PDB file of N, H, CA, C and O in Angstrom:
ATOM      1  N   UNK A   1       2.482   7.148  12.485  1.00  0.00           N
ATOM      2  CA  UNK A   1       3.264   6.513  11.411  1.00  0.00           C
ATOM      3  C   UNK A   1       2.326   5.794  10.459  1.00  0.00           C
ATOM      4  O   UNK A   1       1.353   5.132  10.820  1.00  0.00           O
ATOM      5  N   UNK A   2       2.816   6.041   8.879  1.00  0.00           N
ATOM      6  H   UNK A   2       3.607   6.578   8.586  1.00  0.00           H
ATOM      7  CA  UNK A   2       1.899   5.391   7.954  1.00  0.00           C
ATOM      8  C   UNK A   2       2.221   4.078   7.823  1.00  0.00           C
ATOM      9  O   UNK A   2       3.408   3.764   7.739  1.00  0.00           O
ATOM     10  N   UNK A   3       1.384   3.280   7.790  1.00  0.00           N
ATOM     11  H   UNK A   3       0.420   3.535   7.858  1.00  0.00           H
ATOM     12  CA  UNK A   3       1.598   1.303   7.977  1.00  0.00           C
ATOM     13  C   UNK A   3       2.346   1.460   6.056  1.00  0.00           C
ATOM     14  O   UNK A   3       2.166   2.162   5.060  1.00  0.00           O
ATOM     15  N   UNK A   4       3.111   0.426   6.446  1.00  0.00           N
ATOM     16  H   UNK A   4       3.258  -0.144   7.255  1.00  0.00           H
ATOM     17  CA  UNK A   4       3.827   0.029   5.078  1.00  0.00           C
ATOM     18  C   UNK A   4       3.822  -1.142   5.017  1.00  0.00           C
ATOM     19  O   UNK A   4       4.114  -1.607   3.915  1.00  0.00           O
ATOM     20  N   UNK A   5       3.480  -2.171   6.201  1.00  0.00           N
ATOM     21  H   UNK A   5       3.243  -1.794   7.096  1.00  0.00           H
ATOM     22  CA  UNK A   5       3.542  -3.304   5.715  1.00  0.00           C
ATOM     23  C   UNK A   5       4.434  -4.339   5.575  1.00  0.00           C
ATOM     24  O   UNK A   5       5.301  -3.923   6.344  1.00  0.00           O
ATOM     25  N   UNK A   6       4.819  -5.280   5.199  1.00  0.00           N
ATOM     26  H   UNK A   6       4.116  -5.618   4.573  1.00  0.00           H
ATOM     27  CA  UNK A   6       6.364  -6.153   4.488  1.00  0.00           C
ATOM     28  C   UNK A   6       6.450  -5.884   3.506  1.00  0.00           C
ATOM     29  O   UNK A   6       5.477  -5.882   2.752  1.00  0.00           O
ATOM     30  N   UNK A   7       7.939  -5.474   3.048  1.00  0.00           N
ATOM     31  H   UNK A   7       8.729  -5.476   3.661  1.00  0.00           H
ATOM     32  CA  UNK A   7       7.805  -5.592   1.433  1.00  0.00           C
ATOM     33  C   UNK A   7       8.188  -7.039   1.182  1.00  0.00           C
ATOM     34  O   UNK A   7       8.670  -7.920   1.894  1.00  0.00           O
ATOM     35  N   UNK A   8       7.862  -6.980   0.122  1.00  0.00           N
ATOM     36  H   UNK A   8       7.469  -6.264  -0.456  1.00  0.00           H
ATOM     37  CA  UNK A   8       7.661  -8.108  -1.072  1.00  0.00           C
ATOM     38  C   UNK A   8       8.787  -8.234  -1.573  1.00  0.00           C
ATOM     39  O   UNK A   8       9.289  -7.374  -2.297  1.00  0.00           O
ATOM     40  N   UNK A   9       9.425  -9.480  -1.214  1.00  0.00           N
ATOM     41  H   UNK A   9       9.018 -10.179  -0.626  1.00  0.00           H
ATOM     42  CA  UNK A   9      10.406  -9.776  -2.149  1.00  0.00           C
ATOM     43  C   UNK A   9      10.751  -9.693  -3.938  1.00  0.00           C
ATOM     44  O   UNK A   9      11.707  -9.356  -4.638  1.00  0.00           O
ATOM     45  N   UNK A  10       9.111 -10.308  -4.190  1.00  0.00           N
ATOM     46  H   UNK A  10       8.335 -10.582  -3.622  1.00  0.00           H
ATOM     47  CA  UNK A  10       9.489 -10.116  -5.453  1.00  0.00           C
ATOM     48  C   UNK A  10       9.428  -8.522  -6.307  1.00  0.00           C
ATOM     49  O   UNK A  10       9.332  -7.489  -5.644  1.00  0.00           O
ATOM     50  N   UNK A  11       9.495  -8.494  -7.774  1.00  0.00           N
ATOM     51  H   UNK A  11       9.573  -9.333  -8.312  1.00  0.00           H
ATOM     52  CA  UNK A  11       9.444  -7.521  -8.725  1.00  0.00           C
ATOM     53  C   UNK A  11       8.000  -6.804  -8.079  1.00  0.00           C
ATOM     54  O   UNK A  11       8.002  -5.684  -7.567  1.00  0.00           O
ATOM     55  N   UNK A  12       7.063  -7.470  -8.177  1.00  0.00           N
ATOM     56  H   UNK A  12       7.061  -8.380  -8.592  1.00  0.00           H
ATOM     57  CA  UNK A  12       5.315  -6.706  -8.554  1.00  0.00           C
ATOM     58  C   UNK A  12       5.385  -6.509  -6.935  1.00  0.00           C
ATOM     59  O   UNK A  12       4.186  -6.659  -6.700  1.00  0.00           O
ATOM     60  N   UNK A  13       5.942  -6.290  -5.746  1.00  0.00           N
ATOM     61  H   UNK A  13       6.916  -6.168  -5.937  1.00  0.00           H
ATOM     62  CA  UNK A  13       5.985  -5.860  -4.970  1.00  0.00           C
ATOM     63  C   UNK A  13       6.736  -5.041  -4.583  1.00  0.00           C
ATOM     64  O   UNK A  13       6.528  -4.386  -3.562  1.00  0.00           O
ATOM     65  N   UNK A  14       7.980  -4.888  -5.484  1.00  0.00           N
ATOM     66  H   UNK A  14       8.149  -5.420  -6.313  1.00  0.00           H
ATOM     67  CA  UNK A  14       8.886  -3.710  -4.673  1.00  0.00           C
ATOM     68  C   UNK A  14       8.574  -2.413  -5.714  1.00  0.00           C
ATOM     69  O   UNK A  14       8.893  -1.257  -5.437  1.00  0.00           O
ATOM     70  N   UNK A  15       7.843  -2.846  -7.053  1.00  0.00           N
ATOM     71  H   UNK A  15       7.584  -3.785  -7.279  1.00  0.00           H
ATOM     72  CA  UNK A  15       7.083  -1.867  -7.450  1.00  0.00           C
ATOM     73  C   UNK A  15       5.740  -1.411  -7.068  1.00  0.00           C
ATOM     74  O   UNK A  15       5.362  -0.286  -7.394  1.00  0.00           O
ATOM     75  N   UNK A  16       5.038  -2.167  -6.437  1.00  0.00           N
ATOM     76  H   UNK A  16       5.345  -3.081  -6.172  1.00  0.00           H
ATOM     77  CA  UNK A  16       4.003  -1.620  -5.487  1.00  0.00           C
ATOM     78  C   UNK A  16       4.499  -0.761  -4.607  1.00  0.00           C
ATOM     79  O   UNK A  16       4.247   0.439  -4.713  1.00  0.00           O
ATOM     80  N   UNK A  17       5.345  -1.296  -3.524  1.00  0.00           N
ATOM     81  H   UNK A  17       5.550  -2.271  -3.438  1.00  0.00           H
ATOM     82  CA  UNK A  17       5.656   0.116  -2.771  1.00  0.00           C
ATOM     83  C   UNK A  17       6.591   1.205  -2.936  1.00  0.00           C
ATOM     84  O   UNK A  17       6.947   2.025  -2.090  1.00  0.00           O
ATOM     85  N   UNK A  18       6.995   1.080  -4.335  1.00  0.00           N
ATOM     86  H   UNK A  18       6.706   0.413  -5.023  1.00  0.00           H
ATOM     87  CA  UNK A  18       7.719   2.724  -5.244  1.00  0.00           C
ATOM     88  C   UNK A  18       6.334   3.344  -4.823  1.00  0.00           C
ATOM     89  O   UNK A  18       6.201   4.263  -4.015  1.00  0.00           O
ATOM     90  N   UNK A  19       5.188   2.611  -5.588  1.00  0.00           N
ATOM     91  H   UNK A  19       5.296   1.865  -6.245  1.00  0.00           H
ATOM     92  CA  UNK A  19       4.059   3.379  -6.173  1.00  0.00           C
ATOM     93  C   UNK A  19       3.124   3.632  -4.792  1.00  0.00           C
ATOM     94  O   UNK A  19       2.214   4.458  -4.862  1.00  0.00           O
ATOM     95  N   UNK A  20       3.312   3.067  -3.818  1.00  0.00           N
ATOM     96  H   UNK A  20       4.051   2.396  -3.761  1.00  0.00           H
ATOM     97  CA  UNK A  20       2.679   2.836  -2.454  1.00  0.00           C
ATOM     98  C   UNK A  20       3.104   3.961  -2.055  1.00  0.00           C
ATOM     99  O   UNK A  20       2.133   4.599  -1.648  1.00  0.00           O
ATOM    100  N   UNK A  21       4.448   4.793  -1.914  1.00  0.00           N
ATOM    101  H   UNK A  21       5.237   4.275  -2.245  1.00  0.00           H
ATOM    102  CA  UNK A  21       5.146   5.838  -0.988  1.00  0.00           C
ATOM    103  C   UNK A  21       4.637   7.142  -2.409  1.00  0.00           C
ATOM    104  O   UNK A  21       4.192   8.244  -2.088  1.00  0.00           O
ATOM    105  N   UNK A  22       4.822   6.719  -3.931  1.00  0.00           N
ATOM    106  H   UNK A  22       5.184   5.824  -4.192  1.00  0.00           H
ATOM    107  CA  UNK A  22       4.506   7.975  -4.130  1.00  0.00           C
ATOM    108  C   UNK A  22       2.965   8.216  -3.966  1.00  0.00           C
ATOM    109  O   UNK A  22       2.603   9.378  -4.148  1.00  0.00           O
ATOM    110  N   UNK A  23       2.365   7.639  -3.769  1.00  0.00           N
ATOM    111  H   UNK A  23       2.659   6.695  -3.622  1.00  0.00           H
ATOM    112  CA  UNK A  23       0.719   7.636  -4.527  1.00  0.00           C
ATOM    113  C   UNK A  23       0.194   8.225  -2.800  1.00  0.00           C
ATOM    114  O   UNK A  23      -0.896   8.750  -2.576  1.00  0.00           O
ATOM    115  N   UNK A  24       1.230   7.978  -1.795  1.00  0.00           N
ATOM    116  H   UNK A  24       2.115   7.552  -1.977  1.00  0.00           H
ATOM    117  CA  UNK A  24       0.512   8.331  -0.248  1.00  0.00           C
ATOM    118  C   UNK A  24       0.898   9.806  -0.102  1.00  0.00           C
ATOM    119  O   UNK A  24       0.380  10.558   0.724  1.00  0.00           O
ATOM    120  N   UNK A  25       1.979  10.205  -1.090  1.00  0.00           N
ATOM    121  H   UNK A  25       2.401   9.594  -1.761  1.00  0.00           H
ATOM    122  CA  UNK A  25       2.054  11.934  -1.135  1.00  0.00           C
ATOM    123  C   UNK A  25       1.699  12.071  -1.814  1.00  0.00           C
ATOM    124  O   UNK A  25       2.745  12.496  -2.304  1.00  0.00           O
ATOM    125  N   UNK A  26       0.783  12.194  -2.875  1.00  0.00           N
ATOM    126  H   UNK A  26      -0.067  11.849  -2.477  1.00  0.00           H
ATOM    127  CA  UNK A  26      -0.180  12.568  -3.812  1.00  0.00           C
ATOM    128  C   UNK A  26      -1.278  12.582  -3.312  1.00  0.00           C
ATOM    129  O   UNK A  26      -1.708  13.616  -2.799  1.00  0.00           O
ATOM    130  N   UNK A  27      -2.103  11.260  -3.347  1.00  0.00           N
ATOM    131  H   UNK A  27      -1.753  10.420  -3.764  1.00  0.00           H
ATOM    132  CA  UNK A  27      -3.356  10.766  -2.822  1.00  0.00           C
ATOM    133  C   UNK A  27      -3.651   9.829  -1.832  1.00  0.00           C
ATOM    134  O   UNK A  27      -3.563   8.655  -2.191  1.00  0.00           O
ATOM    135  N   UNK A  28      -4.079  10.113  -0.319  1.00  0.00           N
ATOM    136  H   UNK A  28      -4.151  11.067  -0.027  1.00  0.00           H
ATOM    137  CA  UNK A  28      -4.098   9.197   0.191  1.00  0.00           C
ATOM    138  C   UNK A  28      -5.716   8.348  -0.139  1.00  0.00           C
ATOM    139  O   UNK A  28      -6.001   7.165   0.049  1.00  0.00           O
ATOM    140  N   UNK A  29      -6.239   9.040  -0.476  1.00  0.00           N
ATOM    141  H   UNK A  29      -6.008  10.000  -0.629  1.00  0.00           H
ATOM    142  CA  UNK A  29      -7.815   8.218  -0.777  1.00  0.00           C
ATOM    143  C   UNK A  29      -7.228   7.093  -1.919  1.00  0.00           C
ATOM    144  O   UNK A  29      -7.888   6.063  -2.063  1.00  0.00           O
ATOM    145  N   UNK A  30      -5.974   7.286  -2.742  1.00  0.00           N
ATOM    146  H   UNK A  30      -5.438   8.122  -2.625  1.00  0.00           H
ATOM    147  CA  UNK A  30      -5.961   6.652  -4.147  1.00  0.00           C
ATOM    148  C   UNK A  30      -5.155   5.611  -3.402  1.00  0.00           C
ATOM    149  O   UNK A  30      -5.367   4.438  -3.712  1.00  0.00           O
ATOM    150  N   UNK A  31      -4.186   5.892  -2.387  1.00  0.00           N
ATOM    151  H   UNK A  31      -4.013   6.845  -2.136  1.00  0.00           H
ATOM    152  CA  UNK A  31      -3.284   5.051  -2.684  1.00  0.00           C
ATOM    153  C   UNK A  31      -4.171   3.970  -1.331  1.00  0.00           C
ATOM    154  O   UNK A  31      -3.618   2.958  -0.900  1.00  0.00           O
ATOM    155  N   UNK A  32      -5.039   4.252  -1.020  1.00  0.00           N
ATOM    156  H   UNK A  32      -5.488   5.073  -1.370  1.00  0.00           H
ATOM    157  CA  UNK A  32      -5.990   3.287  -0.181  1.00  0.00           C
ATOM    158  C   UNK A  32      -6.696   2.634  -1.203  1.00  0.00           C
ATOM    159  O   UNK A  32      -7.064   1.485  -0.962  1.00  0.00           O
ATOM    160  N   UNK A  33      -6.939   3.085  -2.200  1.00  0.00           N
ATOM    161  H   UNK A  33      -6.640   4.019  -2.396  1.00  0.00           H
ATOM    162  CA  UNK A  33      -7.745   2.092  -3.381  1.00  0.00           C
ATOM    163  C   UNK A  33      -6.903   0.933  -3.856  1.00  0.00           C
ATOM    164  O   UNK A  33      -7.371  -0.192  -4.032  1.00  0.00           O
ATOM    165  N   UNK A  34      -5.360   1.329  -4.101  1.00  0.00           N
ATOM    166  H   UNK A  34      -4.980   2.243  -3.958  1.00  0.00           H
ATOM    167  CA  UNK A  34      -4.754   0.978  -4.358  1.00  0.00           C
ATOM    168  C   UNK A  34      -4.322  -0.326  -4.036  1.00  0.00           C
ATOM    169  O   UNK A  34      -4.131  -1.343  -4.703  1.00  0.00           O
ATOM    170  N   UNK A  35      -4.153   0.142  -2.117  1.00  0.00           N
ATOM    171  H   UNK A  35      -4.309   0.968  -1.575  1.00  0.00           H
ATOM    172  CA  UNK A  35      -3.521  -0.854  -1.249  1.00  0.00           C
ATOM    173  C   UNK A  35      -4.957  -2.186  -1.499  1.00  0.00           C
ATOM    174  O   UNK A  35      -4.637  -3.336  -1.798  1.00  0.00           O
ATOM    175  N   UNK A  36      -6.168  -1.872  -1.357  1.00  0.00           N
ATOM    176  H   UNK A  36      -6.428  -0.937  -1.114  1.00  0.00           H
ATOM    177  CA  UNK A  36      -7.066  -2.462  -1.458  1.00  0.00           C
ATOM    178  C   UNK A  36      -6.901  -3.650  -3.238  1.00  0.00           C
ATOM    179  O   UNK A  36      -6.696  -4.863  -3.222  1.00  0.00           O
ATOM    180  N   UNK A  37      -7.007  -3.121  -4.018  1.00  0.00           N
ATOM    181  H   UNK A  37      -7.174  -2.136  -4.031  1.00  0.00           H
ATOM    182  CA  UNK A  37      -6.776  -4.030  -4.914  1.00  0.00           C
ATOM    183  C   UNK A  37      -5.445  -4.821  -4.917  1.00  0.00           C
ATOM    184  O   UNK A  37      -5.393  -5.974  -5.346  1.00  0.00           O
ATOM    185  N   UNK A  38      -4.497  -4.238  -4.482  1.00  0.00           N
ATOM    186  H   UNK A  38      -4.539  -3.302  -4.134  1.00  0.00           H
ATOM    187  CA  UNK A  38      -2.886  -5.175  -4.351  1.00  0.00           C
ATOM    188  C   UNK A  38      -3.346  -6.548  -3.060  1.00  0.00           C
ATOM    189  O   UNK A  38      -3.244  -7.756  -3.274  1.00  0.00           O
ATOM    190  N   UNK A  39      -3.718  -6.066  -2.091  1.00  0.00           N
ATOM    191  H   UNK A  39      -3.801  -5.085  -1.917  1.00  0.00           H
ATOM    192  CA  UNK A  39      -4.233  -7.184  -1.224  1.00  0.00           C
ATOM    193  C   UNK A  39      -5.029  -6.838  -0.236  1.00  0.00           C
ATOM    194  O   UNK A  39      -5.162  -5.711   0.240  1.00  0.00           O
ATOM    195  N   UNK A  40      -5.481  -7.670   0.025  1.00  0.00           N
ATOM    196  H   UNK A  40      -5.372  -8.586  -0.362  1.00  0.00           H
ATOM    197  CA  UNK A  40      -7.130  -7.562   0.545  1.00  0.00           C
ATOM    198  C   UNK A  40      -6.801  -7.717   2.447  1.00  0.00           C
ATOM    199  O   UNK A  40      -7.530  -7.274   3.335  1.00  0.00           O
ATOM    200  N   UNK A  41      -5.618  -8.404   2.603  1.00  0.00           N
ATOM    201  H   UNK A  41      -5.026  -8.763   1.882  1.00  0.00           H
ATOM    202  CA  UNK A  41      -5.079  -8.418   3.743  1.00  0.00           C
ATOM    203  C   UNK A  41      -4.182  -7.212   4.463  1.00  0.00           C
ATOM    204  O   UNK A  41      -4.105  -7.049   5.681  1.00  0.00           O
ATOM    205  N   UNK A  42      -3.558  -6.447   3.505  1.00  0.00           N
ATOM    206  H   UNK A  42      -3.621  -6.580   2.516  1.00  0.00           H
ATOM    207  CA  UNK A  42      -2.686  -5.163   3.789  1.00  0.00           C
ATOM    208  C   UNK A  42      -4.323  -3.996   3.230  1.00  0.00           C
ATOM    209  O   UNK A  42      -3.787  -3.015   2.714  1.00  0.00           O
ATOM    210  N   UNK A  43      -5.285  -3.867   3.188  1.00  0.00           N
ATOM    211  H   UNK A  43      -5.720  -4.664   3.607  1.00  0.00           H
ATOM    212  CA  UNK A  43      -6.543  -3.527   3.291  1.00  0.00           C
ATOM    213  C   UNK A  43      -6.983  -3.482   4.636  1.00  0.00           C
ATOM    214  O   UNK A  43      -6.983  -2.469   5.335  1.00  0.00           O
ATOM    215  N   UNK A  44      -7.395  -4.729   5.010  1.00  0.00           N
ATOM    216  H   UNK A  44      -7.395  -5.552   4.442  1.00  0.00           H
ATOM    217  CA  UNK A  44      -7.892  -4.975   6.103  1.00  0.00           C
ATOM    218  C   UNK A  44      -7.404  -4.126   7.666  1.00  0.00           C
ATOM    219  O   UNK A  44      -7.995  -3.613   8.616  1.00  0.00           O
ATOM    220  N   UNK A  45      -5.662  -4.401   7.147  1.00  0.00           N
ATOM    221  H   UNK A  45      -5.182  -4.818   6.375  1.00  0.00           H
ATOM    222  CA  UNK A  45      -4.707  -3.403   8.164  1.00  0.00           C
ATOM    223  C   UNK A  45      -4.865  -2.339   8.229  1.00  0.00           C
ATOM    224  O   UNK A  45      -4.862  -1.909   9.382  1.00  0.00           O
ATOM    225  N   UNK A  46      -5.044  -1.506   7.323  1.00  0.00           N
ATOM    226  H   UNK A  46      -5.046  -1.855   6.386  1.00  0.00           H
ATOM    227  CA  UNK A  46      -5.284  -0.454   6.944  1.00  0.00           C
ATOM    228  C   UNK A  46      -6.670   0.340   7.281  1.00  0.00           C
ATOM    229  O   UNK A  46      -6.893   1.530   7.502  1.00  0.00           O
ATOM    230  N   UNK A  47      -7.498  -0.800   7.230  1.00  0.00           N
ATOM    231  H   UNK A  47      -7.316  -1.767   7.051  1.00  0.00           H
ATOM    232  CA  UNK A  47      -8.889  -0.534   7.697  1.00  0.00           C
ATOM    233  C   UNK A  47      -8.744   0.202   9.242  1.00  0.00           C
ATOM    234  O   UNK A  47      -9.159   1.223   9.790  1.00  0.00           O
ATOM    235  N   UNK A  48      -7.886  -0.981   9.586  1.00  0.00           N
ATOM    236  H   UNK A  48      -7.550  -1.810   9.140  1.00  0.00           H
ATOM    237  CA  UNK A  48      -8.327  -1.283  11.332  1.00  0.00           C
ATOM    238  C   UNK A  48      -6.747   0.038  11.804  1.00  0.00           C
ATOM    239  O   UNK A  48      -6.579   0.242  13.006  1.00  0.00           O
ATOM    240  N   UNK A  49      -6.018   0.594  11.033  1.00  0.00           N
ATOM    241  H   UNK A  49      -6.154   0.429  10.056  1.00  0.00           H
ATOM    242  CA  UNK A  49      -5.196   0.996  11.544  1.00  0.00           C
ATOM    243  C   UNK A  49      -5.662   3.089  11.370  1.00  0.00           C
ATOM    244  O   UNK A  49      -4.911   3.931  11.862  1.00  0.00           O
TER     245      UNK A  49
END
């Protein structure tokens, strides 16, 4: 299973993970760049997962 994380209550988070679910069927190298600039902590998870 692909980690998703919590979503985010607010706006700039529930549009992160629109763009989080499409960008992981497109690109997963991109949408790891991605997750990396949105937060450095859902990164880290990601690292280790």
């Amino acid at each position: 299973m692909f980690y998703t994380g919590k979503r985010n209550a607010s706006p700039e988070g529930e549009a992160f993970f629109e763009s989080f679910y499409f960008y992981h069927s497109q690109n997963k190298q991109e949408i790891y760049l991605k997750a990396a600039v949105f937060s450095k902590k859902l990164y880290l998870r990601m690292k280790i997962w």
